[in-house]
mmCIF file of C-alpha atoms in Angstrom:
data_model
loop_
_atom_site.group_PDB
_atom_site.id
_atom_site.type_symbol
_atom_site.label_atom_id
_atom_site.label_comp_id
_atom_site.label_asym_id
_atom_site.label_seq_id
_atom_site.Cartn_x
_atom_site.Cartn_y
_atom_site.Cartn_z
ATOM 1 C CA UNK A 567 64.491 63.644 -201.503
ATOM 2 C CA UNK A 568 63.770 61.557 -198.404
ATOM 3 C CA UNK A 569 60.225 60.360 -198.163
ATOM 4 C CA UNK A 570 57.845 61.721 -195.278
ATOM 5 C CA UNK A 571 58.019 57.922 -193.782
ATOM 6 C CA UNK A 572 61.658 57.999 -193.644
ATOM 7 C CA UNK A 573 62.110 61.211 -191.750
ATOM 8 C CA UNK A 574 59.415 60.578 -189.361
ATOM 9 C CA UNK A 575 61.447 57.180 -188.753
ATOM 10 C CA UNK A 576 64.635 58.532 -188.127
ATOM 11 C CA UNK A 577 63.314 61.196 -185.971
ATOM 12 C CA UNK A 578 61.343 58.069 -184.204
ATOM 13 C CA UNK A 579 64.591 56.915 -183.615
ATOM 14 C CA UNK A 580 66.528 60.396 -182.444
ATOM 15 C CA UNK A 581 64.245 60.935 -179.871
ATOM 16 C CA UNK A 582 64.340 56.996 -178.111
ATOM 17 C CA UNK A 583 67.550 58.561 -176.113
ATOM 18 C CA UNK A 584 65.667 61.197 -174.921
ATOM 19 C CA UNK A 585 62.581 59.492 -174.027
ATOM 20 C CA UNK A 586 64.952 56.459 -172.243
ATOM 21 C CA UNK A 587 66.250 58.916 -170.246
ATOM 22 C CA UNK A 588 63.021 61.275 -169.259
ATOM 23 C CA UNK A 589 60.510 58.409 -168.908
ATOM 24 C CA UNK A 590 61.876 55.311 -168.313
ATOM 25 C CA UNK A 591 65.327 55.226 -166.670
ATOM 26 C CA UNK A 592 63.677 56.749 -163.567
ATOM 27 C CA UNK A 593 61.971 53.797 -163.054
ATOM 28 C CA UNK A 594 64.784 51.468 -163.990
ATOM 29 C CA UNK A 595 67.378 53.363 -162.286
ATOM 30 C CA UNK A 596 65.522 55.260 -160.092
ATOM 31 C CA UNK A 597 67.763 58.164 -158.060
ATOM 32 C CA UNK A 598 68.781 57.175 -154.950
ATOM 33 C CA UNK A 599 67.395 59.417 -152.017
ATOM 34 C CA UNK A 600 68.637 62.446 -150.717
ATOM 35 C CA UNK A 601 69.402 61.321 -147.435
ATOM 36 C CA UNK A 602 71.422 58.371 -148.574
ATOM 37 C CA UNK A 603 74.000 60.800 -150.234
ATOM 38 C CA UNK A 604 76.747 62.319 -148.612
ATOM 39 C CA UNK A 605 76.757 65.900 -148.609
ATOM 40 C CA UNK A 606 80.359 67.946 -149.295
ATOM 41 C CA UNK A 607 79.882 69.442 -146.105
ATOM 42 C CA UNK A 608 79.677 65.985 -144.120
ATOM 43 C CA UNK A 609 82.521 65.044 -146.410
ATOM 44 C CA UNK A 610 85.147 67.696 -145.322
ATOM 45 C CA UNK A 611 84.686 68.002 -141.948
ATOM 46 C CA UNK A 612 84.720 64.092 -142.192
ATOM 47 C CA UNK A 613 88.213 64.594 -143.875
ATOM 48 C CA UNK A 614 89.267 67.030 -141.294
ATOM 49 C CA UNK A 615 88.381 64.838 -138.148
ATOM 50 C CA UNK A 616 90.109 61.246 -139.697
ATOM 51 C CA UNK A 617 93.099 63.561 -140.445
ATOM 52 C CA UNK A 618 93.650 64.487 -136.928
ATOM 53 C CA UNK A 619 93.018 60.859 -135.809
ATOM 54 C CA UNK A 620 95.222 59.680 -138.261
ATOM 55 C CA UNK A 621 97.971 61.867 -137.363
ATOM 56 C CA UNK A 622 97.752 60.875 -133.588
ATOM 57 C CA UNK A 623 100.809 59.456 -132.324
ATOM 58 C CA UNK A 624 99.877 56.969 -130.209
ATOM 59 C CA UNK A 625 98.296 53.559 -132.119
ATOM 60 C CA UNK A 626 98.140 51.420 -129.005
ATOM 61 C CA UNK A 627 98.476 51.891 -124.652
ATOM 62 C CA UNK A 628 100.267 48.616 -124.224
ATOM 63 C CA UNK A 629 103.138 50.949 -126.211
ATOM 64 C CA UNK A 630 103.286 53.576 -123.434
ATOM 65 C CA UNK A 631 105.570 51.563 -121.473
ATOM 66 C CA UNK A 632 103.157 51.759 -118.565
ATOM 67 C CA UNK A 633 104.076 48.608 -116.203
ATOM 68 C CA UNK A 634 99.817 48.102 -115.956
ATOM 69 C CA UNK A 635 98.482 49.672 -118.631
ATOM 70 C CA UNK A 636 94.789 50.263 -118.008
ATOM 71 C CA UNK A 637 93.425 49.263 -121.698
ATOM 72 C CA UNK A 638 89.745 50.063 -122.185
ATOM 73 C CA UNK A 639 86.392 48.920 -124.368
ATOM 74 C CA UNK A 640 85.028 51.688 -125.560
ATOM 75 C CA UNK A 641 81.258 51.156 -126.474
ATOM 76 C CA UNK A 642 79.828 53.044 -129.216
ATOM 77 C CA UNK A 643 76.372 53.700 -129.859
ATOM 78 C CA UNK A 644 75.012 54.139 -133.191
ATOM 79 C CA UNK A 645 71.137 55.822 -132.613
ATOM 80 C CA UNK A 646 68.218 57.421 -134.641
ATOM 81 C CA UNK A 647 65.947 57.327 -131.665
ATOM 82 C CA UNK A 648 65.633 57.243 -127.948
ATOM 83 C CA UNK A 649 67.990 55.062 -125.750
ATOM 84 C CA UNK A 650 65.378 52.793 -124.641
ATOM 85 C CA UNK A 651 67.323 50.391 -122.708
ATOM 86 C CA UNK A 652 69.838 53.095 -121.010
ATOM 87 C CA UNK A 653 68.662 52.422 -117.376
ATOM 88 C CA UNK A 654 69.624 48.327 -118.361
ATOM 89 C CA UNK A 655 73.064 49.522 -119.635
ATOM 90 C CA UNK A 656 73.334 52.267 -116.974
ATOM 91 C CA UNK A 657 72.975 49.035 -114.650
ATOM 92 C CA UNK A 658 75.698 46.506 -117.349
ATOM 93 C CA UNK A 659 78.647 49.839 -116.552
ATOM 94 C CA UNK A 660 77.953 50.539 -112.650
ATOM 95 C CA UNK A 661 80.006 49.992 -109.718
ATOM 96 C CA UNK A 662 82.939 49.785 -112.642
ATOM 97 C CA UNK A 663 85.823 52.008 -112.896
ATOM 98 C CA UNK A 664 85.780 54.562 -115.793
ATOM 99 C CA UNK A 665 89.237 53.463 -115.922
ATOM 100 C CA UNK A 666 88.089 50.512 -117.922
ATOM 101 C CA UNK A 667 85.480 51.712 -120.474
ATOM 102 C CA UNK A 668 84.400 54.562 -122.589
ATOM 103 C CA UNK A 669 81.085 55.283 -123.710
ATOM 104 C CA UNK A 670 80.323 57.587 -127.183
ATOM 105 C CA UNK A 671 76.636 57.803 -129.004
ATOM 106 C CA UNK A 672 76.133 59.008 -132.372
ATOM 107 C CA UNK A 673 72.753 60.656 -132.967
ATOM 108 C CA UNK A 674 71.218 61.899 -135.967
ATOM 109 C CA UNK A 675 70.530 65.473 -135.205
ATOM 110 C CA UNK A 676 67.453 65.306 -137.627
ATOM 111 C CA UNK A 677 65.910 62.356 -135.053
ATOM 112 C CA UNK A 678 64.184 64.162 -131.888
ATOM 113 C CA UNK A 679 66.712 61.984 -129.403
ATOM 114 C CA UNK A 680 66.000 62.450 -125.923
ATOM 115 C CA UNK A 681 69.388 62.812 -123.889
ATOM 116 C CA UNK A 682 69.340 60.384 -120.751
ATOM 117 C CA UNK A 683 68.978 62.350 -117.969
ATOM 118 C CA UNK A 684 72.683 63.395 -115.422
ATOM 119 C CA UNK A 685 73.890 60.533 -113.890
ATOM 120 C CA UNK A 686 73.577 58.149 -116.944
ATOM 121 C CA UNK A 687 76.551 57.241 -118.458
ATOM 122 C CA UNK A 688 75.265 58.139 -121.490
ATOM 123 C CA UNK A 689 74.258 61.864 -120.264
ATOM 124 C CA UNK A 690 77.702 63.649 -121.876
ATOM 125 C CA UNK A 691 78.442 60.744 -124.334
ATOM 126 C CA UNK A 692 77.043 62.344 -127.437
ATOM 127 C CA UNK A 693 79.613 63.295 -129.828
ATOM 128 C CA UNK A 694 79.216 66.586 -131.535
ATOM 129 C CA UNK A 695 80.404 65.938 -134.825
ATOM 130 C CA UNK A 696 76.915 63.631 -135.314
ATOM 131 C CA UNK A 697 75.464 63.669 -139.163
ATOM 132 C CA UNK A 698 72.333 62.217 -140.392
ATOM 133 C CA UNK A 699 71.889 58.822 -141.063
ATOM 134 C CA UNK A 700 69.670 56.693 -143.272
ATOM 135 C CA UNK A 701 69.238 52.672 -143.308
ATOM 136 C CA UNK A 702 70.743 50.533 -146.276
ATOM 137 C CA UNK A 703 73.282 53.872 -147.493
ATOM 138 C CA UNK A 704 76.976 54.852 -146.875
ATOM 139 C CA UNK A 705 75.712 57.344 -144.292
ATOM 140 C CA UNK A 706 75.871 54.494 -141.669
ATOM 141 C CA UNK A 707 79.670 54.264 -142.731
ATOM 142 C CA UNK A 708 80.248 57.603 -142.089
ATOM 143 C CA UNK A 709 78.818 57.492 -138.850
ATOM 144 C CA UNK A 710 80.380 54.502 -137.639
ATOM 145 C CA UNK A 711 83.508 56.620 -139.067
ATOM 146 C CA UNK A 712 83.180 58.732 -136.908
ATOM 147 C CA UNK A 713 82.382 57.206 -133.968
ATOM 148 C CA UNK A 714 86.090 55.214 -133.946
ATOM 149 C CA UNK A 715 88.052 58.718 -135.114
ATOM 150 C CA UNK A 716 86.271 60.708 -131.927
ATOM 151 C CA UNK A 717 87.224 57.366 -129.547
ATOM 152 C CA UNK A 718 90.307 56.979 -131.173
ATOM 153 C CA UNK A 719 90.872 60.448 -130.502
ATOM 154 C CA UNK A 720 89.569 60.943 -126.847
ATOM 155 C CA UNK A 721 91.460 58.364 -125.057
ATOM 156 C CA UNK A 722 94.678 56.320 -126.149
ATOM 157 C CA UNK A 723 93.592 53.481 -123.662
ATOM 158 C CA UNK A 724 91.118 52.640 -126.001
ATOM 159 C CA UNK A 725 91.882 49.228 -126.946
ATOM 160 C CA UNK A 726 88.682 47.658 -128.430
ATOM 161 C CA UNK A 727 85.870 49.444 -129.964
ATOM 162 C CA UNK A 728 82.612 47.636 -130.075
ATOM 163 C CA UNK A 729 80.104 49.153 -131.868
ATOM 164 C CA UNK A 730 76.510 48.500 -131.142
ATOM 165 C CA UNK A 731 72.574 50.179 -131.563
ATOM 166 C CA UNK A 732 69.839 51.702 -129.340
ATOM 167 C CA UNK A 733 68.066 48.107 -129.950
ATOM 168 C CA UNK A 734 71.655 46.246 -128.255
ATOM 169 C CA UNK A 735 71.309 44.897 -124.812
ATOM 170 C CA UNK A 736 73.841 42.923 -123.218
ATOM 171 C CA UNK A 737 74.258 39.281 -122.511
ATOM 172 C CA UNK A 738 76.608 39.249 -119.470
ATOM 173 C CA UNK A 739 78.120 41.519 -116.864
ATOM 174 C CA UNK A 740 81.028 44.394 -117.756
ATOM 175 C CA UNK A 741 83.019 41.960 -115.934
ATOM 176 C CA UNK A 742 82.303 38.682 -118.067
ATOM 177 C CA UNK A 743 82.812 41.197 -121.072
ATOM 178 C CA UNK A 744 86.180 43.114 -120.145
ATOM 179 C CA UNK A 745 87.523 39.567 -118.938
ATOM 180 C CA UNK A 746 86.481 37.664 -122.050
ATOM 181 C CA UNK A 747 88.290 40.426 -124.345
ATOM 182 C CA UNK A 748 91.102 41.508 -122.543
ATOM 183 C CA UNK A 749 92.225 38.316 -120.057
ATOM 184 C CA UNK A 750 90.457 34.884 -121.330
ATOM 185 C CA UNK A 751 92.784 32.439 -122.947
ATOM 186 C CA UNK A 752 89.903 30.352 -124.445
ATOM 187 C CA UNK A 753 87.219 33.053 -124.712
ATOM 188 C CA UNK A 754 87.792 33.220 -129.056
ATOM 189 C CA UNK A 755 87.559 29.844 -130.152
ATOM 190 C CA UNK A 756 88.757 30.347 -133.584
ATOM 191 C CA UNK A 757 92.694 30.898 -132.388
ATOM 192 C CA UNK A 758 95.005 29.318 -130.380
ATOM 193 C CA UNK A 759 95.025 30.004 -126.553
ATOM 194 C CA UNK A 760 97.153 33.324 -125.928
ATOM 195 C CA UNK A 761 98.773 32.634 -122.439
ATOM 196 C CA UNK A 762 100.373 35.922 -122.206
ATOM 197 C CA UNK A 763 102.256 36.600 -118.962
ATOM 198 C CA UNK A 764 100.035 39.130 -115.857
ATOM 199 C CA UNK A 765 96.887 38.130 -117.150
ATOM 200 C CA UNK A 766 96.728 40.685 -120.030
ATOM 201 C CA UNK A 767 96.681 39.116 -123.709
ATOM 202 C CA UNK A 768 98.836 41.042 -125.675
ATOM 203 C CA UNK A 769 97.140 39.920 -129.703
ATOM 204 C CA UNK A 770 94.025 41.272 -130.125
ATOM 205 C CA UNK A 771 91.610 40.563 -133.131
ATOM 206 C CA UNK A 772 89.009 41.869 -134.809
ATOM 207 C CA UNK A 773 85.385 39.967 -134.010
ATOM 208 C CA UNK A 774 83.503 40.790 -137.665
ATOM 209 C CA UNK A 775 82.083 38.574 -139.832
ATOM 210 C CA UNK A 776 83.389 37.698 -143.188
ATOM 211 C CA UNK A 777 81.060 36.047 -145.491
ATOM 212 C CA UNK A 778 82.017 35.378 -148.997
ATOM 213 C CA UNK A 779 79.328 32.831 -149.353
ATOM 214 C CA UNK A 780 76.059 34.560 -148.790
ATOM 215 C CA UNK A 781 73.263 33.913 -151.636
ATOM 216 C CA UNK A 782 72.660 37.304 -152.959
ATOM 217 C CA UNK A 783 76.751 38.377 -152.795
ATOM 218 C CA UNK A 784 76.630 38.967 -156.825
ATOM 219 C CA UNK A 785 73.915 41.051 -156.414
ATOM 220 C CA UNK A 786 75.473 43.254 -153.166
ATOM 221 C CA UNK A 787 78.027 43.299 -155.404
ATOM 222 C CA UNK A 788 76.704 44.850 -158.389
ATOM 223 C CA UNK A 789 74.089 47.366 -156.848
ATOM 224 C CA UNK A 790 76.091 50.406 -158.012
ATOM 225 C CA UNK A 791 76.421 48.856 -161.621
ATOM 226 C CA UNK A 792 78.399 45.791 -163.006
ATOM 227 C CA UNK A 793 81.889 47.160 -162.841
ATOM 228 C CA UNK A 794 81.379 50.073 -160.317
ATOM 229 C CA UNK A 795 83.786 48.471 -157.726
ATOM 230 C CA UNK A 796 86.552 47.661 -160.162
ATOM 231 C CA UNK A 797 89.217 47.672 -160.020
ATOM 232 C CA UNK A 798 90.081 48.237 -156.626
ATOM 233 C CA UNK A 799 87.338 45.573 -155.040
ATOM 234 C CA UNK A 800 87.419 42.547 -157.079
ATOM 235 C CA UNK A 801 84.729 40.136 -156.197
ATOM 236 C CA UNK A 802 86.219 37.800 -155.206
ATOM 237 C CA UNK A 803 87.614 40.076 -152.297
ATOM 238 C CA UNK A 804 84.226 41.387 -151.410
ATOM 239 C CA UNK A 805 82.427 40.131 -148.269
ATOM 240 C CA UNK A 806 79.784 40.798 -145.998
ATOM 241 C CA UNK A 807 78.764 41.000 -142.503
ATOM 242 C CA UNK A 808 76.900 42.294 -139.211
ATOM 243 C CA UNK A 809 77.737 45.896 -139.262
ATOM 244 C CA UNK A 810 77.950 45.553 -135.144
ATOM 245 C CA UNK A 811 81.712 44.277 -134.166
ATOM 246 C CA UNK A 812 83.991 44.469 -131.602
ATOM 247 C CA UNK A 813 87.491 46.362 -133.459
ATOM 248 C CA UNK A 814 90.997 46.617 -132.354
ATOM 249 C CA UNK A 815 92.682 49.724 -132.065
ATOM 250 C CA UNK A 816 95.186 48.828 -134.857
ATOM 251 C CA UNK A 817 91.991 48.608 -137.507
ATOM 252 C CA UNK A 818 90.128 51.216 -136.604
ATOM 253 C CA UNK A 819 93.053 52.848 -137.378
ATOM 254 C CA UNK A 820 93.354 51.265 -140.489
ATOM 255 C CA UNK A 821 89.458 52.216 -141.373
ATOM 256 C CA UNK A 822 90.041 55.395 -140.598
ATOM 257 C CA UNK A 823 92.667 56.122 -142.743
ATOM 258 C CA UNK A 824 91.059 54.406 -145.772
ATOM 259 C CA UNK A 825 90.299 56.395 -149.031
ATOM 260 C CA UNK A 826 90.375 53.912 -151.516
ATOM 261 C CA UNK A 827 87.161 51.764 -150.827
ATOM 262 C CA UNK A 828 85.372 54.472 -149.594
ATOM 263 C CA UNK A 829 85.543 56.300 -152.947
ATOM 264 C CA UNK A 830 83.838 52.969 -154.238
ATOM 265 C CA UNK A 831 81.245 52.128 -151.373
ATOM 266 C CA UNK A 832 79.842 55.940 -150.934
ATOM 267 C CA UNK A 833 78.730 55.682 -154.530
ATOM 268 C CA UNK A 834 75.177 55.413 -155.094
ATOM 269 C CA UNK A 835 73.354 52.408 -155.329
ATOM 270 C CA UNK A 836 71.146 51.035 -158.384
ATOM 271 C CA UNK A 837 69.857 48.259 -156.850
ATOM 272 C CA UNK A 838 67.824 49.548 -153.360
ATOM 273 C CA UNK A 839 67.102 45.649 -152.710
ATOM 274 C CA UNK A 840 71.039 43.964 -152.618
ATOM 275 C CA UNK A 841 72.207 47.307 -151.374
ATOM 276 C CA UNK A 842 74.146 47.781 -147.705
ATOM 277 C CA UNK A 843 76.837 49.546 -147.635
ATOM 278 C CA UNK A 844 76.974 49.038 -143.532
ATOM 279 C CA UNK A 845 77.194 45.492 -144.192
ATOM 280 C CA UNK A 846 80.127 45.705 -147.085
ATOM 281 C CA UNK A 847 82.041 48.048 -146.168
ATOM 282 C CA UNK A 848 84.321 47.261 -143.100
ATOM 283 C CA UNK A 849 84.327 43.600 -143.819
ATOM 284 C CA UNK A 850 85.574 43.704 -147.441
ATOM 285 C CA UNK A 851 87.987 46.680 -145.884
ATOM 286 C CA UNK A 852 89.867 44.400 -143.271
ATOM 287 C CA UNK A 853 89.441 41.266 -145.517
ATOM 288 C CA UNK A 854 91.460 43.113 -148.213
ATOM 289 C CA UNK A 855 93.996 44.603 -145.785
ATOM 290 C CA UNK A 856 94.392 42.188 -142.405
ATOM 291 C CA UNK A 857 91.739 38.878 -143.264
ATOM 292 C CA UNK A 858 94.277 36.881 -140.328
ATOM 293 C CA UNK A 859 93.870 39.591 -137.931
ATOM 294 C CA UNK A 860 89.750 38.962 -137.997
ATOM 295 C CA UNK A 861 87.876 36.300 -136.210
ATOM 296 C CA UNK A 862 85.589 35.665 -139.050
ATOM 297 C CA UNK A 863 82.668 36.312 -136.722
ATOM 298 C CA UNK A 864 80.748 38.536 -134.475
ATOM 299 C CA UNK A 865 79.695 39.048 -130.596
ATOM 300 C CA UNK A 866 76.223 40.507 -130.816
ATOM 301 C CA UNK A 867 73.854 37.999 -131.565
ATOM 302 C CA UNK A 868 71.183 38.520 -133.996
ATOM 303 C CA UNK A 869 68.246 35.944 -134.941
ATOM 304 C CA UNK A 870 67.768 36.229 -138.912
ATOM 305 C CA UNK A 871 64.148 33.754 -139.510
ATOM 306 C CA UNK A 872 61.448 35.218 -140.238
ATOM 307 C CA UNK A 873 63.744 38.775 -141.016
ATOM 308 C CA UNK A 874 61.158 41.797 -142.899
ATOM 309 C CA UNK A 875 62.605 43.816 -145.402
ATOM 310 C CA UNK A 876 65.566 43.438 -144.488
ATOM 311 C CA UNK A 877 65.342 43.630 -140.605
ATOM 312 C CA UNK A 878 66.006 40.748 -138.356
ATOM 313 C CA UNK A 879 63.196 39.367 -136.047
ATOM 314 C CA UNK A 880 62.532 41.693 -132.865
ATOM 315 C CA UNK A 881 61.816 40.280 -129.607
ATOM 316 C CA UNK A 882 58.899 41.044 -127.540
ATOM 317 C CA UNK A 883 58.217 41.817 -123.541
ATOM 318 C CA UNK A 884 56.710 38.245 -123.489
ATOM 319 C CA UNK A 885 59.304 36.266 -124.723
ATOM 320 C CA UNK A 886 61.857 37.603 -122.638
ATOM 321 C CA UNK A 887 62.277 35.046 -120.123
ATOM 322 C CA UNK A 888 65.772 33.417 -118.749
ATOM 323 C CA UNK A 889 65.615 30.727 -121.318
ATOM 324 C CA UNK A 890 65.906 32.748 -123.972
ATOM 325 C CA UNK A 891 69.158 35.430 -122.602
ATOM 326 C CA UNK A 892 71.206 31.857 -121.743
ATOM 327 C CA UNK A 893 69.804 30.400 -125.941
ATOM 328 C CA UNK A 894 71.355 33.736 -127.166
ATOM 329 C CA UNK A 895 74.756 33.252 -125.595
ATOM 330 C CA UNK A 896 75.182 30.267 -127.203
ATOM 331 C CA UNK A 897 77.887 30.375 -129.645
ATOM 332 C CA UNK A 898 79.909 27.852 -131.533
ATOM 333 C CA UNK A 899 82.499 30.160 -132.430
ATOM 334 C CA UNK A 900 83.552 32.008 -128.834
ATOM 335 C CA UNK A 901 82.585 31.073 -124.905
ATOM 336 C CA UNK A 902 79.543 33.103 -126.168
ATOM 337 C CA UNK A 903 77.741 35.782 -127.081
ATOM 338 C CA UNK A 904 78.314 39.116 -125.502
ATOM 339 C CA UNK A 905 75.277 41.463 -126.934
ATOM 340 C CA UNK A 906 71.908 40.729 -128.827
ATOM 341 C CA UNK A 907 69.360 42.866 -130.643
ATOM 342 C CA UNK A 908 66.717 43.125 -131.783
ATOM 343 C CA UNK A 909 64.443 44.265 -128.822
ATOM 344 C CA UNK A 910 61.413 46.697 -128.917
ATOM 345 C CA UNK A 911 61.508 49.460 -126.438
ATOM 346 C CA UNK A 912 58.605 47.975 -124.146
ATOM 347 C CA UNK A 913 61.003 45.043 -123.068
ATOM 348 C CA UNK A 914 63.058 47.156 -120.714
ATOM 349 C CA UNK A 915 61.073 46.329 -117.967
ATOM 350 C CA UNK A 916 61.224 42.463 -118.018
ATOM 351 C CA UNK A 917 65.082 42.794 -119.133
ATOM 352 C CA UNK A 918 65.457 44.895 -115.904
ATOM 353 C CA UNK A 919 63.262 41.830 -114.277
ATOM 354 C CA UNK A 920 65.928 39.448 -114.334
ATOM 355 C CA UNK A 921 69.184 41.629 -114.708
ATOM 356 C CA UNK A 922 70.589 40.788 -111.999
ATOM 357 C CA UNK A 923 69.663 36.967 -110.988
ATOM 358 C CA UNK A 924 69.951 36.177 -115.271
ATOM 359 C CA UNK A 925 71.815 38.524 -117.329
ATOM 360 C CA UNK A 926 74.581 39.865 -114.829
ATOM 361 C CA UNK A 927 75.320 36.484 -113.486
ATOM 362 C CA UNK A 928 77.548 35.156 -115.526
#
């Protein structure tokens, strides 16, 4: 016979599992929130869309054998709230051809978005496929996703895609910004000059970050759990970067097609602190798959001191002065900048101060 102490050990011991799980594994591994998940729904009609893109015959213009192919930016905007600086981008696009650019905005139909009143560009520019969204989760994948399968989709003559945020304004003119993309020898730094014959470069690149040597890149790493990513990321092919770039037509191609790492970056996190999908994703993507065809760095400018939570600092209506528009161009990887963020929505009215004699004047 057992004695009374022994059984009331073992049982001790039985019921640890149990009381890991209900009790303290919450807090250690607490669930990640429902908003951050990707819902089946999202999933296949997801599916459905990148299928069709996929399946589209035509990967670039300059293929069409036009004799001046009209190749185009097109400029999508990622958005959980209002478009506080339309009337400032409504200015960047006018008195420009719609020959040149596209415009597409992705809002989270759970956000009470305003639509910009008829005769902004941005008045028929929402995309009707929109999901929700949520900070630091694969959601923000999906949507960017999205965004490049419905431009990809729409118009063949889209040749770059740069994706920005209702907190983006720009730095220079559509002029300085189709130019620097499309015509400048010099304008990427990082390459050798491309002196391609009619004043139309023929490579393109990708301008996204790369970063294999940020601090916490173990931990980003290992947010879904030690081996979660293995083994089709390996660490030492995982990077990170700005989740606002400027994309080719060939590699949003390529991201569109992908299954592989997005089986491993839509899992859920563990780790709510080192975890950003939006940052890992496309980097470590086109690292893994075209790392030559990347610039290694972006064209929206972002000022990281003094960042909260995660968020980079946000400029105010009083420090919005020409000084600091001709500091944020200033780049030691490209001519310069071409977008910045982070502004708060009461700084439209000085940006629209010195639009034209500052921003616009290149």
């Amino acid at each position: 016979m057992y004695s009374k102490q022994f059984i009331l050990s073992f049982s001790f011991l039985l019921s640890l599992p149990i009381i890991f799980f209900l009790f303290i594994a919450p807090h250690v591994f607490p669930s990640p929130p429902a908003e951050s998940l990707i819902p089946i729904s999202d999933e296949i009609s997801d599916q459905t869309l990148f299928a069709s893109a996929a399946a589209s015959t035509s990967l670039s213009h300059l293929s069409s054998g036009h004799p001046n192919p009209k190749l185009k930016i097109a400029f999508l905007f990622l958005t959980n709230s209002d478009l506080h600086f339309a009337p400032i981008w409504d200015r960047f696009f006018s008195d420009h051809p719609r020959s040149l650019y596209n415009v597409y905005v992705h809002a989270d139909p759970f956000a009470n978005v305003t639509r910009p009143q008829k005769g902004s560009v941005f008045a028929d520019a929402f995309i009707a496929n929109a999901k929700r969204t949520a900070r630091a989760s694969p959601t923000l994948i999906s949507a960017t996703r999205r965004l490049l399968a419905t431009a990809f989709l729409d118009d063949p003559a889209n040749t770059y895609f740069a994706v920005l945020s209702q907190y983006c304004v720009p730095l220079h003119s559509f002029a300085y910004v189709y130019a620097s993309l499309f015509e400048s020898p010099s304008f990427d730094k990082s390459s050798d000059p491309d002196p391609s014959p009619g004043g139309v470069r023929v490579l393109f690149r990708t301008f996204i970050e790369l970063i294999s040597d940020e601090p916490r890149l173990w931990k980003r790493y290992n947010a879904r759990g030690r081996y979660a990513m293995l083994p089709e990321v390996p660490f030492e092919k995982f990077r990170v970067g700005s989740q606002f770039f400027v994309m080719t037509r060939r590699h949003a191609l390529l991201t569109i097609k992908d299954r592989v790492l997005w089986r491993k970056f839509k899992l859920p996190c563990y780790r709510s602190d080192a975890c950003y999908p939006e940052e890992h994703y496309f980097p470590t993507l086109l690292n893994m798959k075209d790392p030559e065809g990347c610039t290694g760095y972006t064209l929206t400018q972002v000022n990281w001191t003094g960042t909260v939570k995660g968020h980079p600092y946000t400029y105010r209506p009083k420090e919005v002065v020409p000084g600091l528009i001709k500091r944020l161009r200033r780049s030691s990887h490209s001519s310069s900048y071409l977008f910045a963020r982070k502004f708060t929505p009461d700084c439209l009215k000085p940006l629209l101060a010195i639009a034209d004699s500052v921003i616009f004047r290149d």
